[in-house]
PDB file of C-alpha atoms in Angstrom:
ATOM      1  CA  MET D   1      -0.001  -0.010  -0.058  1.00  0.00           C
ATOM      2  CA  THR D   2       1.027   3.520  -0.604  1.00  0.00           C
ATOM      3  CA  VAL D   3      -1.087   5.256   2.003  1.00  0.00           C
ATOM      4  CA  PRO D   4      -1.311   4.268   5.904  1.00  0.00           C
ATOM      5  CA  LEU D   5      -3.472   1.060   6.443  1.00  0.00           C
ATOM      6  CA  ILE D   6      -5.890   1.008   9.402  1.00  0.00           C
ATOM      7  CA  ASP D   7      -7.732  -2.019  10.470  1.00  0.00           C
ATOM      8  CA  LEU D   8     -11.015  -1.415  12.736  1.00  0.00           C
ATOM      9  CA  SER D   9     -11.042  -5.145  13.711  1.00  0.00           C
ATOM     10  CA  ALA D  10      -7.492  -4.502  15.318  1.00  0.00           C
ATOM     11  CA  GLY D  11      -6.628  -2.619  18.596  1.00  0.00           C
ATOM     12  CA  ASN D  12      -8.932  -0.340  20.489  1.00  0.00           C
ATOM     13  CA  ALA D  13     -10.791   2.833  19.800  1.00  0.00           C
ATOM     14  CA  ALA D  14      -8.008   4.836  21.032  1.00  0.00           C
ATOM     15  CA  SER D  15      -5.271   3.458  19.114  1.00  0.00           C
ATOM     16  CA  GLN D  16      -7.457   3.608  15.924  1.00  0.00           C
ATOM     17  CA  ALA D  17      -8.082   7.314  16.609  1.00  0.00           C
ATOM     18  CA  GLN D  18      -4.343   7.895  17.087  1.00  0.00           C
ATOM     19  CA  ALA D  19      -3.548   6.237  13.798  1.00  0.00           C
ATOM     20  CA  ILE D  20      -6.389   8.124  11.959  1.00  0.00           C
ATOM     21  CA  ASP D  21      -5.127  11.510  13.297  1.00  0.00           C
ATOM     22  CA  ALA D  22      -1.610  10.756  12.109  1.00  0.00           C
ATOM     23  CA  ALA D  23      -2.833   9.609   8.882  1.00  0.00           C
ATOM     24  CA  LEU D  24      -4.804  12.807   8.378  1.00  0.00           C
ATOM     25  CA  ARG D  25      -2.110  15.122   9.503  1.00  0.00           C
ATOM     26  CA  GLU D  26       0.358  13.460   6.927  1.00  0.00           C
ATOM     27  CA  SER D  27      -1.390  12.746   3.895  1.00  0.00           C
ATOM     28  CA  GLY D  28      -5.177  13.227   4.257  1.00  0.00           C
ATOM     29  CA  PHE D  29      -5.696   9.594   3.121  1.00  0.00           C
ATOM     30  CA  PHE D  30      -5.737   6.058   4.470  1.00  0.00           C
ATOM     31  CA  ALA D  31      -7.001   2.602   3.431  1.00  0.00           C
ATOM     32  CA  LEU D  32      -9.475   1.026   5.699  1.00  0.00           C
ATOM     33  CA  VAL D  33     -10.153  -2.583   6.397  1.00  0.00           C
ATOM     34  CA  GLY D  34     -12.129  -4.340   9.127  1.00  0.00           C
ATOM     35  CA  HIS D  35     -15.182  -2.140   8.271  1.00  0.00           C
ATOM     36  CA  GLY D  36     -17.526  -4.999   8.707  1.00  0.00           C
ATOM     37  CA  VAL D  37     -19.297  -4.410   5.107  1.00  0.00           C
ATOM     38  CA  PRO D  38     -20.033  -7.664   3.622  1.00  0.00           C
ATOM     39  CA  GLN D  39     -18.600  -8.350   0.272  1.00  0.00           C
ATOM     40  CA  PRO D  40     -21.963  -9.119  -1.169  1.00  0.00           C
ATOM     41  CA  VAL D  41     -23.008  -5.579  -0.482  1.00  0.00           C
ATOM     42  CA  PHE D  42     -19.961  -4.301  -2.712  1.00  0.00           C
ATOM     43  CA  ASP D  43     -20.680  -6.973  -5.316  1.00  0.00           C
ATOM     44  CA  ALA D  44     -24.336  -6.037  -5.623  1.00  0.00           C
ATOM     45  CA  ALA D  45     -23.510  -2.233  -6.027  1.00  0.00           C
ATOM     46  CA  PHE D  46     -20.791  -2.834  -8.557  1.00  0.00           C
ATOM     47  CA  GLY D  47     -23.068  -5.138 -10.554  1.00  0.00           C
ATOM     48  CA  ALA D  48     -25.743  -2.485 -10.626  1.00  0.00           C
ATOM     49  CA  SER D  49     -23.242   0.089 -11.920  1.00  0.00           C
ATOM     50  CA  HIS D  50     -22.089  -2.403 -14.649  1.00  0.00           C
ATOM     51  CA  ARG D  51     -25.628  -2.770 -15.729  1.00  0.00           C
ATOM     52  CA  PHE D  52     -26.629   0.798 -15.762  1.00  0.00           C
ATOM     53  CA  PHE D  53     -23.478   1.933 -17.780  1.00  0.00           C
ATOM     54  CA  ALA D  54     -23.857  -0.694 -20.175  1.00  0.00           C
ATOM     55  CA  LEU D  55     -27.009   0.761 -21.383  1.00  0.00           C
ATOM     56  CA  ALA D  56     -27.345   2.662 -24.664  1.00  0.00           C
ATOM     57  CA  ASP D  57     -26.431   6.331 -24.088  1.00  0.00           C
ATOM     58  CA  SER D  58     -30.043   7.269 -25.291  1.00  0.00           C
ATOM     59  CA  ASP D  59     -31.510   5.026 -22.385  1.00  0.00           C
ATOM     60  CA  LYS D  60     -29.135   6.505 -19.704  1.00  0.00           C
ATOM     61  CA  ARG D  61     -30.150  10.041 -20.672  1.00  0.00           C
ATOM     62  CA  ARG D  62     -33.623   9.318 -19.601  1.00  0.00           C
ATOM     63  CA  TRP D  63     -32.313   9.853 -16.052  1.00  0.00           C
ATOM     64  CA  HIS D  64     -30.009  12.778 -16.902  1.00  0.00           C
ATOM     65  CA  ILE D  65     -29.109  14.674 -13.843  1.00  0.00           C
ATOM     66  CA  ASP D  66     -30.392  17.958 -15.331  1.00  0.00           C
ATOM     67  CA  GLY D  67     -33.820  16.522 -15.532  1.00  0.00           C
ATOM     68  CA  TRP D  68     -33.706  16.225 -11.718  1.00  0.00           C
ATOM     69  CA  ALA D  69     -34.937  19.714 -11.177  1.00  0.00           C
ATOM     70  CA  GLU D  70     -38.330  18.746 -12.628  1.00  0.00           C
ATOM     71  CA  ARG D  71     -38.862  16.127  -9.812  1.00  0.00           C
ATOM     72  CA  ALA D  72     -37.288  18.196  -7.137  1.00  0.00           C
ATOM     73  CA  PRO D  73     -39.438  20.012  -4.489  1.00  0.00           C
ATOM     74  CA  LYS D  74     -40.316  23.482  -5.602  1.00  0.00           C
ATOM     75  CA  THR D  75     -40.194  25.085  -2.216  1.00  0.00           C
ATOM     76  CA  PRO D  76     -37.441  24.930   0.526  1.00  0.00           C
ATOM     77  CA  LEU D  77     -37.623  21.911   2.785  1.00  0.00           C
ATOM     78  CA  ALA D  78     -38.236  22.685   6.449  1.00  0.00           C
ATOM     79  CA  ALA D  79     -35.226  23.662   8.332  1.00  0.00           C
ATOM     80  CA  SER D  80     -34.125  21.733  11.343  1.00  0.00           C
ATOM     81  CA  PRO D  81     -34.063  23.402  14.714  1.00  0.00           C
ATOM     82  CA  PRO D  82     -30.759  24.626  16.034  1.00  0.00           C
ATOM     83  CA  GLN D  83     -28.790  21.947  18.100  1.00  0.00           C
ATOM     84  CA  GLY D  84     -25.256  21.270  18.697  1.00  0.00           C
ATOM     85  CA  GLY D  85     -22.991  23.141  16.039  1.00  0.00           C
ATOM     86  CA  ALA D  86     -25.955  23.692  13.561  1.00  0.00           C
ATOM     87  CA  GLN D  87     -28.422  26.586  12.826  1.00  0.00           C
ATOM     88  CA  GLY D  88     -31.687  26.511  11.327  1.00  0.00           C
ATOM     89  CA  LEU D  89     -30.996  28.231   7.871  1.00  0.00           C
ATOM     90  CA  GLY D  90     -33.528  26.266   6.074  1.00  0.00           C
ATOM     91  CA  ARG D  91     -32.310  23.655   3.330  1.00  0.00           C
ATOM     92  CA  PRO D  92     -33.119  24.244  -0.268  1.00  0.00           C
ATOM     93  CA  GLY D  93     -34.744  21.364  -1.996  1.00  0.00           C
ATOM     94  CA  THR D  94     -32.381  21.827  -5.115  1.00  0.00           C
ATOM     95  CA  LEU D  95     -29.204  21.408  -2.889  1.00  0.00           C
ATOM     96  CA  LEU D  96     -27.535  18.705  -4.940  1.00  0.00           C
ATOM     97  CA  LYS D  97     -29.084  17.012  -8.242  1.00  0.00           C
ATOM     98  CA  ARG D  98     -29.332  13.274  -8.714  1.00  0.00           C
ATOM     99  CA  GLY D  99     -29.250  11.115 -11.627  1.00  0.00           C
ATOM    100  CA  PHE D 100     -26.875  10.305 -14.721  1.00  0.00           C
ATOM    101  CA  ASP D 101     -24.090  12.683 -15.805  1.00  0.00           C
ATOM    102  CA  PRO D 102     -22.398  11.918 -19.133  1.00  0.00           C
ATOM    103  CA  ILE D 103     -18.784  12.211 -20.248  1.00  0.00           C
ATOM    104  CA  GLY D 104     -17.960  15.937 -20.461  1.00  0.00           C
ATOM    105  CA  TRP D 105     -20.542  17.015 -17.801  1.00  0.00           C
ATOM    106  CA  GLN D 106     -17.851  17.824 -15.208  1.00  0.00           C
ATOM    107  CA  SER D 107     -14.455  19.086 -14.854  1.00  0.00           C
ATOM    108  CA  LEU D 108     -13.261  18.867 -11.375  1.00  0.00           C
ATOM    109  CA  ASP D 109      -9.873  20.471 -12.225  1.00  0.00           C
ATOM    110  CA  VAL D 110     -11.585  23.630 -12.909  1.00  0.00           C
ATOM    111  CA  GLY D 111     -10.379  25.230 -16.173  1.00  0.00           C
ATOM    112  CA  MET D 112      -8.998  22.029 -17.617  1.00  0.00           C
ATOM    113  CA  PRO D 113     -10.781  19.863 -20.315  1.00  0.00           C
ATOM    114  CA  PRO D 114     -13.886  17.916 -19.084  1.00  0.00           C
ATOM    115  CA  ASP D 115     -13.173  14.672 -17.167  1.00  0.00           C
ATOM    116  CA  VAL D 116     -13.389  11.249 -19.069  1.00  0.00           C
ATOM    117  CA  LYS D 117     -15.986   9.728 -16.790  1.00  0.00           C
ATOM    118  CA  GLU D 118     -19.572   9.093 -16.432  1.00  0.00           C
ATOM    119  CA  SER D 119     -21.610   8.619 -13.189  1.00  0.00           C
ATOM    120  CA  PHE D 120     -24.841   8.273 -11.365  1.00  0.00           C
ATOM    121  CA  TYR D 121     -25.619  10.157  -8.178  1.00  0.00           C
ATOM    122  CA  THR D 122     -28.049   8.938  -5.524  1.00  0.00           C
ATOM    123  CA  GLY D 123     -28.633  10.616  -1.925  1.00  0.00           C
ATOM    124  CA  ASN D 124     -30.653  10.744   0.997  1.00  0.00           C
ATOM    125  CA  THR D 125     -34.212  11.965   0.339  1.00  0.00           C
ATOM    126  CA  SER D 126     -34.595  14.511   2.770  1.00  0.00           C
ATOM    127  CA  TYR D 127     -32.456  16.765   0.462  1.00  0.00           C
ATOM    128  CA  GLY D 128     -34.634  15.946  -2.723  1.00  0.00           C
ATOM    129  CA  PRO D 129     -35.853  12.817  -4.641  1.00  0.00           C
ATOM    130  CA  ASN D 130     -33.597  10.377  -6.457  1.00  0.00           C
ATOM    131  CA  GLN D 131     -34.121   9.245 -10.188  1.00  0.00           C
ATOM    132  CA  TRP D 132     -34.331   5.544 -10.302  1.00  0.00           C
ATOM    133  CA  PRO D 133     -33.775   3.484 -13.578  1.00  0.00           C
ATOM    134  CA  ASP D 134     -36.805   1.249 -14.533  1.00  0.00           C
ATOM    135  CA  GLU D 135     -36.414  -2.194 -12.495  1.00  0.00           C
ATOM    136  CA  ALA D 136     -37.251  -3.897 -15.794  1.00  0.00           C
ATOM    137  CA  LEU D 137     -34.416  -2.351 -17.639  1.00  0.00           C
ATOM    138  CA  VAL D 138     -31.743  -2.459 -14.725  1.00  0.00           C
ATOM    139  CA  PRO D 139     -33.077  -5.080 -12.245  1.00  0.00           C
ATOM    140  CA  GLY D 140     -31.969  -4.515  -8.609  1.00  0.00           C
ATOM    141  CA  PHE D 141     -30.467  -1.257  -9.174  1.00  0.00           C
ATOM    142  CA  ARG D 142     -32.288   0.709  -6.556  1.00  0.00           C
ATOM    143  CA  ALA D 143     -32.128  -2.099  -3.904  1.00  0.00           C
ATOM    144  CA  ALA D 144     -28.292  -2.461  -4.431  1.00  0.00           C
ATOM    145  CA  CYS D 145     -27.687   1.366  -4.262  1.00  0.00           C
ATOM    146  CA  GLU D 146     -29.820   1.738  -1.113  1.00  0.00           C
ATOM    147  CA  ALA D 147     -28.153  -1.199   0.771  1.00  0.00           C
ATOM    148  CA  TYR D 148     -24.740   0.113  -0.292  1.00  0.00           C
ATOM    149  CA  SER D 149     -25.407   3.587   0.951  1.00  0.00           C
ATOM    150  CA  ALA D 150     -26.961   2.262   4.278  1.00  0.00           C
ATOM    151  CA  ALA D 151     -23.665   0.298   4.961  1.00  0.00           C
ATOM    152  CA  MET D 152     -21.418   3.276   3.888  1.00  0.00           C
ATOM    153  CA  GLN D 153     -23.262   5.649   6.307  1.00  0.00           C
ATOM    154  CA  GLN D 154     -22.658   3.271   9.127  1.00  0.00           C
ATOM    155  CA  VAL D 155     -19.019   3.239   8.438  1.00  0.00           C
ATOM    156  CA  ALA D 156     -18.953   7.013   8.187  1.00  0.00           C
ATOM    157  CA  LEU D 157     -20.487   7.359  11.584  1.00  0.00           C
ATOM    158  CA  ARG D 158     -18.007   5.171  13.176  1.00  0.00           C
ATOM    159  CA  LEU D 159     -15.263   6.987  11.549  1.00  0.00           C
ATOM    160  CA  MET D 160     -16.711  10.263  12.828  1.00  0.00           C
ATOM    161  CA  ALA D 161     -16.635   9.099  16.388  1.00  0.00           C
ATOM    162  CA  LEU D 162     -12.980   8.122  15.876  1.00  0.00           C
ATOM    163  CA  PHE D 163     -12.249  11.551  14.330  1.00  0.00           C
ATOM    164  CA  ALA D 164     -13.512  13.096  17.310  1.00  0.00           C
ATOM    165  CA  GLN D 165     -11.486  10.931  19.643  1.00  0.00           C
ATOM    166  CA  GLY D 166      -8.471  11.612  17.407  1.00  0.00           C
ATOM    167  CA  LEU D 167      -8.819  15.360  18.115  1.00  0.00           C
ATOM    168  CA  GLY D 168      -9.171  14.806  21.965  1.00  0.00           C
ATOM    169  CA  MET D 169     -13.024  14.914  22.037  1.00  0.00           C
ATOM    170  CA  ALA D 170     -15.655  12.573  23.208  1.00  0.00           C
ATOM    171  CA  PRO D 171     -16.779  10.060  20.624  1.00  0.00           C
ATOM    172  CA  HIS D 172     -20.294  11.866  20.147  1.00  0.00           C
ATOM    173  CA  ALA D 173     -18.991  15.274  19.947  1.00  0.00           C
ATOM    174  CA  PHE D 174     -19.914  15.704  16.345  1.00  0.00           C
ATOM    175  CA  ASP D 175     -23.338  14.080  16.649  1.00  0.00           C
ATOM    176  CA  GLY D 176     -25.025  17.692  16.691  1.00  0.00           C
ATOM    177  CA  TYR D 177     -23.622  18.098  13.165  1.00  0.00           C
ATOM    178  CA  MET D 178     -25.006  14.888  11.670  1.00  0.00           C
ATOM    179  CA  ARG D 179     -28.595  14.763  12.600  1.00  0.00           C
ATOM    180  CA  ASP D 180     -29.489  14.610   8.682  1.00  0.00           C
ATOM    181  CA  PRO D 181     -26.215  14.746   6.936  1.00  0.00           C
ATOM    182  CA  ILE D 182     -25.913  15.261   3.105  1.00  0.00           C
ATOM    183  CA  CYS D 183     -24.892  11.689   2.049  1.00  0.00           C
ATOM    184  CA  THR D 184     -24.153  11.192  -1.612  1.00  0.00           C
ATOM    185  CA  THR D 185     -23.336   7.816  -3.423  1.00  0.00           C
ATOM    186  CA  ARG D 186     -21.746   8.286  -6.942  1.00  0.00           C
ATOM    187  CA  LEU D 187     -21.349   5.288  -9.134  1.00  0.00           C
ATOM    188  CA  LEU D 188     -18.308   5.916 -11.422  1.00  0.00           C
ATOM    189  CA  HIS D 189     -17.404   4.469 -14.900  1.00  0.00           C
ATOM    190  CA  TYR D 190     -14.001   5.416 -16.605  1.00  0.00           C
ATOM    191  CA  PRO D 191     -13.909   4.348 -20.198  1.00  0.00           C
ATOM    192  CA  PRO D 192     -10.473   3.545 -21.663  1.00  0.00           C
ATOM    193  CA  GLN D 193      -8.451   6.811 -21.814  1.00  0.00           C
ATOM    194  CA  PRO D 194      -9.180   8.356 -25.385  1.00  0.00           C
ATOM    195  CA  ALA D 195      -6.213   8.276 -27.756  1.00  0.00           C
ATOM    196  CA  GLN D 196      -7.148  11.736 -28.986  1.00  0.00           C
ATOM    197  CA  ALA D 197      -7.889  13.244 -25.465  1.00  0.00           C
ATOM    198  CA  ALA D 198      -7.122  16.878 -25.299  1.00  0.00           C
ATOM    199  CA  PRO D 199      -4.017  17.945 -23.479  1.00  0.00           C
ATOM    200  CA  GLY D 200      -4.507  17.419 -19.681  1.00  0.00           C
ATOM    201  CA  GLN D 201      -7.772  15.487 -20.166  1.00  0.00           C
ATOM    202  CA  ILE D 202      -7.861  12.674 -17.960  1.00  0.00           C
ATOM    203  CA  GLY D 203     -10.503  10.295 -16.014  1.00  0.00           C
ATOM    204  CA  CYS D 204     -10.939  12.581 -13.133  1.00  0.00           C
ATOM    205  CA  GLY D 205      -8.999  16.025 -12.970  1.00  0.00           C
ATOM    206  CA  ALA D 206      -6.975  16.892  -9.966  1.00  0.00           C
ATOM    207  CA  HIS D 207      -9.291  18.126  -7.176  1.00  0.00           C
ATOM    208  CA  THR D 208      -9.911  18.109  -3.539  1.00  0.00           C
ATOM    209  CA  ASP D 209     -13.159  16.593  -1.991  1.00  0.00           C
ATOM    210  CA  TRP D 210     -15.516  19.151  -0.626  1.00  0.00           C
ATOM    211  CA  GLY D 211     -17.122  17.832   2.668  1.00  0.00           C
ATOM    212  CA  ALA D 212     -16.189  15.862   5.743  1.00  0.00           C
ATOM    213  CA  LEU D 213     -15.135  12.335   4.326  1.00  0.00           C
ATOM    214  CA  THR D 214     -15.122  10.111   1.379  1.00  0.00           C
ATOM    215  CA  LEU D 215     -15.212   6.375   1.246  1.00  0.00           C
ATOM    216  CA  LEU D 216     -14.072   5.086  -1.958  1.00  0.00           C
ATOM    217  CA  ALA D 217     -14.523   1.406  -3.291  1.00  0.00           C
ATOM    218  CA  GLN D 218     -12.366   0.677  -6.429  1.00  0.00           C
ATOM    219  CA  ASP D 219     -11.746  -2.199  -8.661  1.00  0.00           C
ATOM    220  CA  ASP D 220      -8.149  -3.544  -9.354  1.00  0.00           C
ATOM    221  CA  ALA D 221      -7.541  -1.345 -12.350  1.00  0.00           C
ATOM    222  CA  GLY D 222      -5.691   1.400 -10.214  1.00  0.00           C
ATOM    223  CA  GLY D 223      -5.379   4.790 -11.448  1.00  0.00           C
ATOM    224  CA  LEU D 224      -6.045   6.641  -8.187  1.00  0.00           C
ATOM    225  CA  GLN D 225      -3.256   9.138  -7.430  1.00  0.00           C
ATOM    226  CA  VAL D 226      -2.694  11.397  -4.493  1.00  0.00           C
ATOM    227  CA  GLN D 227      -0.351  14.518  -4.636  1.00  0.00           C
ATOM    228  CA  ARG D 228       2.474  14.713  -2.362  1.00  0.00           C
ATOM    229  CA  ALA D 229       3.566  17.820  -0.343  1.00  0.00           C
ATOM    230  CA  ASP D 230       6.334  18.292  -3.046  1.00  0.00           C
ATOM    231  CA  GLY D 231       3.777  18.203  -5.889  1.00  0.00           C
ATOM    232  CA  SER D 232       4.595  14.820  -7.085  1.00  0.00           C
ATOM    233  CA  TRP D 233       1.887  11.877  -7.363  1.00  0.00           C
ATOM    234  CA  LEU D 234       1.551   8.805  -5.340  1.00  0.00           C
ATOM    235  CA  ASP D 235      -0.266   5.851  -6.848  1.00  0.00           C
ATOM    236  CA  VAL D 236      -2.814   4.232  -4.467  1.00  0.00           C
ATOM    237  CA  GLN D 237      -2.740   0.588  -5.299  1.00  0.00           C
ATOM    238  CA  PRO D 238      -6.112  -1.174  -4.924  1.00  0.00           C
ATOM    239  CA  LEU D 239      -6.413  -3.577  -1.893  1.00  0.00           C
ATOM    240  CA  PRO D 240      -9.160  -6.146  -2.057  1.00  0.00           C
ATOM    241  CA  GLY D 241     -11.726  -5.322   0.442  1.00  0.00           C
ATOM    242  CA  ALA D 242     -10.540  -2.059   1.535  1.00  0.00           C
ATOM    243  CA  LEU D 243     -12.177   1.356   1.449  1.00  0.00           C
ATOM    244  CA  VAL D 244      -9.780   4.287   0.554  1.00  0.00           C
ATOM    245  CA  VAL D 245     -10.726   7.254   3.205  1.00  0.00           C
ATOM    246  CA  ASN D 246      -9.945  10.812   2.725  1.00  0.00           C
ATOM    247  CA  THR D 247     -11.154  13.979   4.266  1.00  0.00           C
ATOM    248  CA  GLY D 248     -12.598  16.787   2.280  1.00  0.00           C
ATOM    249  CA  ASP D 249     -12.516  20.656   2.513  1.00  0.00           C
ATOM    250  CA  MET D 250     -14.660  20.775   5.679  1.00  0.00           C
ATOM    251  CA  MET D 251     -12.036  19.078   7.771  1.00  0.00           C
ATOM    252  CA  PRO D 252      -9.155  21.792   7.496  1.00  0.00           C
ATOM    253  CA  ARG D 253     -11.871  24.508   8.443  1.00  0.00           C
ATOM    254  CA  TRP D 254     -12.875  22.473  11.364  1.00  0.00           C
ATOM    255  CA  THR D 255      -9.488  21.519  12.477  1.00  0.00           C
ATOM    256  CA  ASN D 256      -7.744  24.727  11.758  1.00  0.00           C
ATOM    257  CA  ASP D 257      -5.510  23.102   9.065  1.00  0.00           C
ATOM    258  CA  ARG D 258      -4.504  20.140  11.726  1.00  0.00           C
ATOM    259  CA  TRP D 259      -5.928  17.820   8.993  1.00  0.00           C
ATOM    260  CA  ARG D 260      -5.538  17.867   5.355  1.00  0.00           C
ATOM    261  CA  SER D 261      -7.719  17.918   2.375  1.00  0.00           C
ATOM    262  CA  THR D 262      -5.349  16.557  -0.276  1.00  0.00           C
ATOM    263  CA  MET D 263      -5.333  17.027  -4.082  1.00  0.00           C
ATOM    264  CA  HIS D 264      -6.037  13.674  -5.971  1.00  0.00           C
ATOM    265  CA  ARG D 265      -6.874  12.622  -9.435  1.00  0.00           C
ATOM    266  CA  VAL D 266      -7.779   9.419 -11.629  1.00  0.00           C
ATOM    267  CA  ILE D 267      -6.004   8.345 -14.637  1.00  0.00           C
ATOM    268  CA  ASN D 268      -7.229   5.142 -16.318  1.00  0.00           C
ATOM    269  CA  GLN D 269      -3.838   3.944 -17.244  1.00  0.00           C
ATOM    270  CA  HIS D 270      -4.727   0.572 -18.821  1.00  0.00           C
ATOM    271  CA  SER D 271      -5.157   0.671 -22.530  1.00  0.00           C
ATOM    272  CA  GLY D 272      -8.583  -0.650 -23.657  1.00  0.00           C
ATOM    273  CA  ARG D 273      -9.973  -1.497 -20.181  1.00  0.00           C
ATOM    274  CA  ASP D 274     -12.621   0.303 -18.083  1.00  0.00           C
ATOM    275  CA  ARG D 275     -12.182   1.389 -14.672  1.00  0.00           C
ATOM    276  CA  TRP D 276     -15.180   1.271 -11.930  1.00  0.00           C
ATOM    277  CA  SER D 277     -15.408   2.717  -8.489  1.00  0.00           C
ATOM    278  CA  ILE D 278     -18.018   3.951  -6.091  1.00  0.00           C
ATOM    279  CA  ALA D 279     -17.520   7.064  -4.141  1.00  0.00           C
ATOM    280  CA  TYR D 280     -19.496   7.810  -0.835  1.00  0.00           C
ATOM    281  CA  PHE D 281     -19.456  11.377   0.322  1.00  0.00           C
ATOM    282  CA  PHE D 282     -20.409  12.008   3.876  1.00  0.00           C
ATOM    283  CA  ASP D 283     -20.995  15.879   4.236  1.00  0.00           C
ATOM    284  CA  LEU D 284     -22.785  16.788   7.318  1.00  0.00           C
ATOM    285  CA  ASP D 285     -26.128  18.672   7.792  1.00  0.00           C
ATOM    286  CA  ALA D 286     -26.789  21.369   5.214  1.00  0.00           C
ATOM    287  CA  GLU D 287     -27.199  23.789   8.141  1.00  0.00           C
ATOM    288  CA  ALA D 288     -24.201  22.808  10.251  1.00  0.00           C
ATOM    289  CA  ARG D 289     -22.026  25.836  10.975  1.00  0.00           C
ATOM    290  CA  ILE D 290     -18.440  24.958  10.358  1.00  0.00           C
ATOM    291  CA  ALA D 291     -15.819  26.948  12.374  1.00  0.00           C
ATOM    292  CA  PRO D 292     -12.483  25.973  13.893  1.00  0.00           C
ATOM    293  CA  LEU D 293     -12.958  23.814  16.758  1.00  0.00           C
ATOM    294  CA  PRO D 294     -11.961  24.986  20.142  1.00  0.00           C
ATOM    295  CA  CYS D 295      -9.502  22.122  20.528  1.00  0.00           C
ATOM    296  CA  CYS D 296      -7.599  23.293  17.357  1.00  0.00           C
ATOM    297  CA  ILE D 297      -7.142  26.956  18.159  1.00  0.00           C
ATOM    298  CA  GLY D 298      -5.273  28.801  20.925  1.00  0.00           C
ATOM    299  CA  PRO D 299      -2.508  31.143  21.917  1.00  0.00           C
ATOM    300  CA  GLY D 300      -0.244  31.386  18.788  1.00  0.00           C
ATOM    301  CA  ASN D 301      -2.683  29.311  16.730  1.00  0.00           C
ATOM    302  CA  PRO D 302      -5.637  31.665  16.072  1.00  0.00           C
ATOM    303  CA  ALA D 303      -8.693  30.713  13.954  1.00  0.00           C
ATOM    304  CA  ARG D 304      -7.779  30.725  10.149  1.00  0.00           C
ATOM    305  CA  TYR D 305     -11.304  30.404   8.759  1.00  0.00           C
ATOM    306  CA  GLU D 306     -14.513  32.285   8.878  1.00  0.00           C
ATOM    307  CA  PRO D 307     -17.621  30.329   9.766  1.00  0.00           C
ATOM    308  CA  VAL D 308     -19.546  28.604   6.725  1.00  0.00           C
ATOM    309  CA  THR D 309     -22.429  26.206   6.598  1.00  0.00           C
ATOM    310  CA  ALA D 310     -21.895  22.886   4.958  1.00  0.00           C
ATOM    311  CA  GLY D 311     -24.665  23.476   2.459  1.00  0.00           C
ATOM    312  CA  GLU D 312     -23.492  26.745   1.264  1.00  0.00           C
ATOM    313  CA  HIS D 313     -20.123  25.282   0.717  1.00  0.00           C
ATOM    314  CA  LEU D 314     -21.253  22.373  -1.158  1.00  0.00           C
ATOM    315  CA  ILE D 315     -23.507  24.420  -3.488  1.00  0.00           C
ATOM    316  CA  GLU D 316     -20.660  26.736  -4.400  1.00  0.00           C
ATOM    317  CA  MET D 317     -18.404  23.917  -5.389  1.00  0.00           C
ATOM    318  CA  TYR D 318     -20.961  21.981  -7.350  1.00  0.00           C
ATOM    319  CA  LYS D 319     -21.661  25.192  -9.385  1.00  0.00           C
ATOM    320  CA  ARG D 320     -17.812  25.734  -9.858  1.00  0.00           C
ATOM    321  CA  THR D 321     -17.051  22.303 -11.398  1.00  0.00           C
ATOM    322  CA  THR D 322     -20.061  21.757 -13.590  1.00  0.00           C
ATOM    323  CA  VAL D 323     -19.086  22.207 -17.254  1.00  0.00           C
ATOM    324  CA  ALA D 324     -22.579  21.272 -18.833  1.00  0.00           C
ATOM    325  CA  ALA D 325     -25.821  22.638 -17.798  1.00  0.00           C
TER     326      ALA D 325
END
């Protein structure tokens, strides 16, 4: 492995939290095993992804992400009452879109050519409805995606408790920020890298993730790279059964730069071969007010960030990286 390996079935919570803190200080990434998610859950989700992306493009576009607005609530969803670190700002029903986005729809490396990938978004319905392909066309798709998302949420909640302990706080310190977190599952398909790709056009452009944490399952094709402090790129080799975990931009804000949100990218390096992965983004309540934690500031280490809500930040990043309307 090229990033730290953490096993949730070994040691105790204190040792796991310490190892997580060290990994997030150093690289912002680690590989996770012992997470307890059964292999059939992964197999079903990847199978559903393969079946959907094998459809004709005209069929996939029936669930195009830009059609999501027609199904989304036309009025804001009710705001949650303030609690913990959250404030009741109201949550827009159009916070994040769901459905199929084709190749060329997004450029995560802003200003570079569009990414050579296609994907399908699903999320928790308190922030808007999902688009589900017809059961007759893609049997078992919805059930597989919902089971996968539920399993990933349990892993994410377990990690958030360890994150709190890694910062010297109680395991449930973040509960007030996670009463109804924005959770997004993204099925990803990277076709073979085109021979005539534009200069700088790759599977997924260099970027940081936006929220609290990401859980990534990937096949054995490889291609994920993490940027070192010196600007060079480190290959993250796939490990069977492991999830790749990284922190997004919310964590430097929260930890006052104690933890990193690290630049990464994907290059489909195998000629003629497809690459498959599933990313699960755990991004806190839309109304959660993110500001440097008291344990991460002090004399000689003042707060470096102004407060922002999780929802406001995610909307801004979504708009910034979308190429096609």
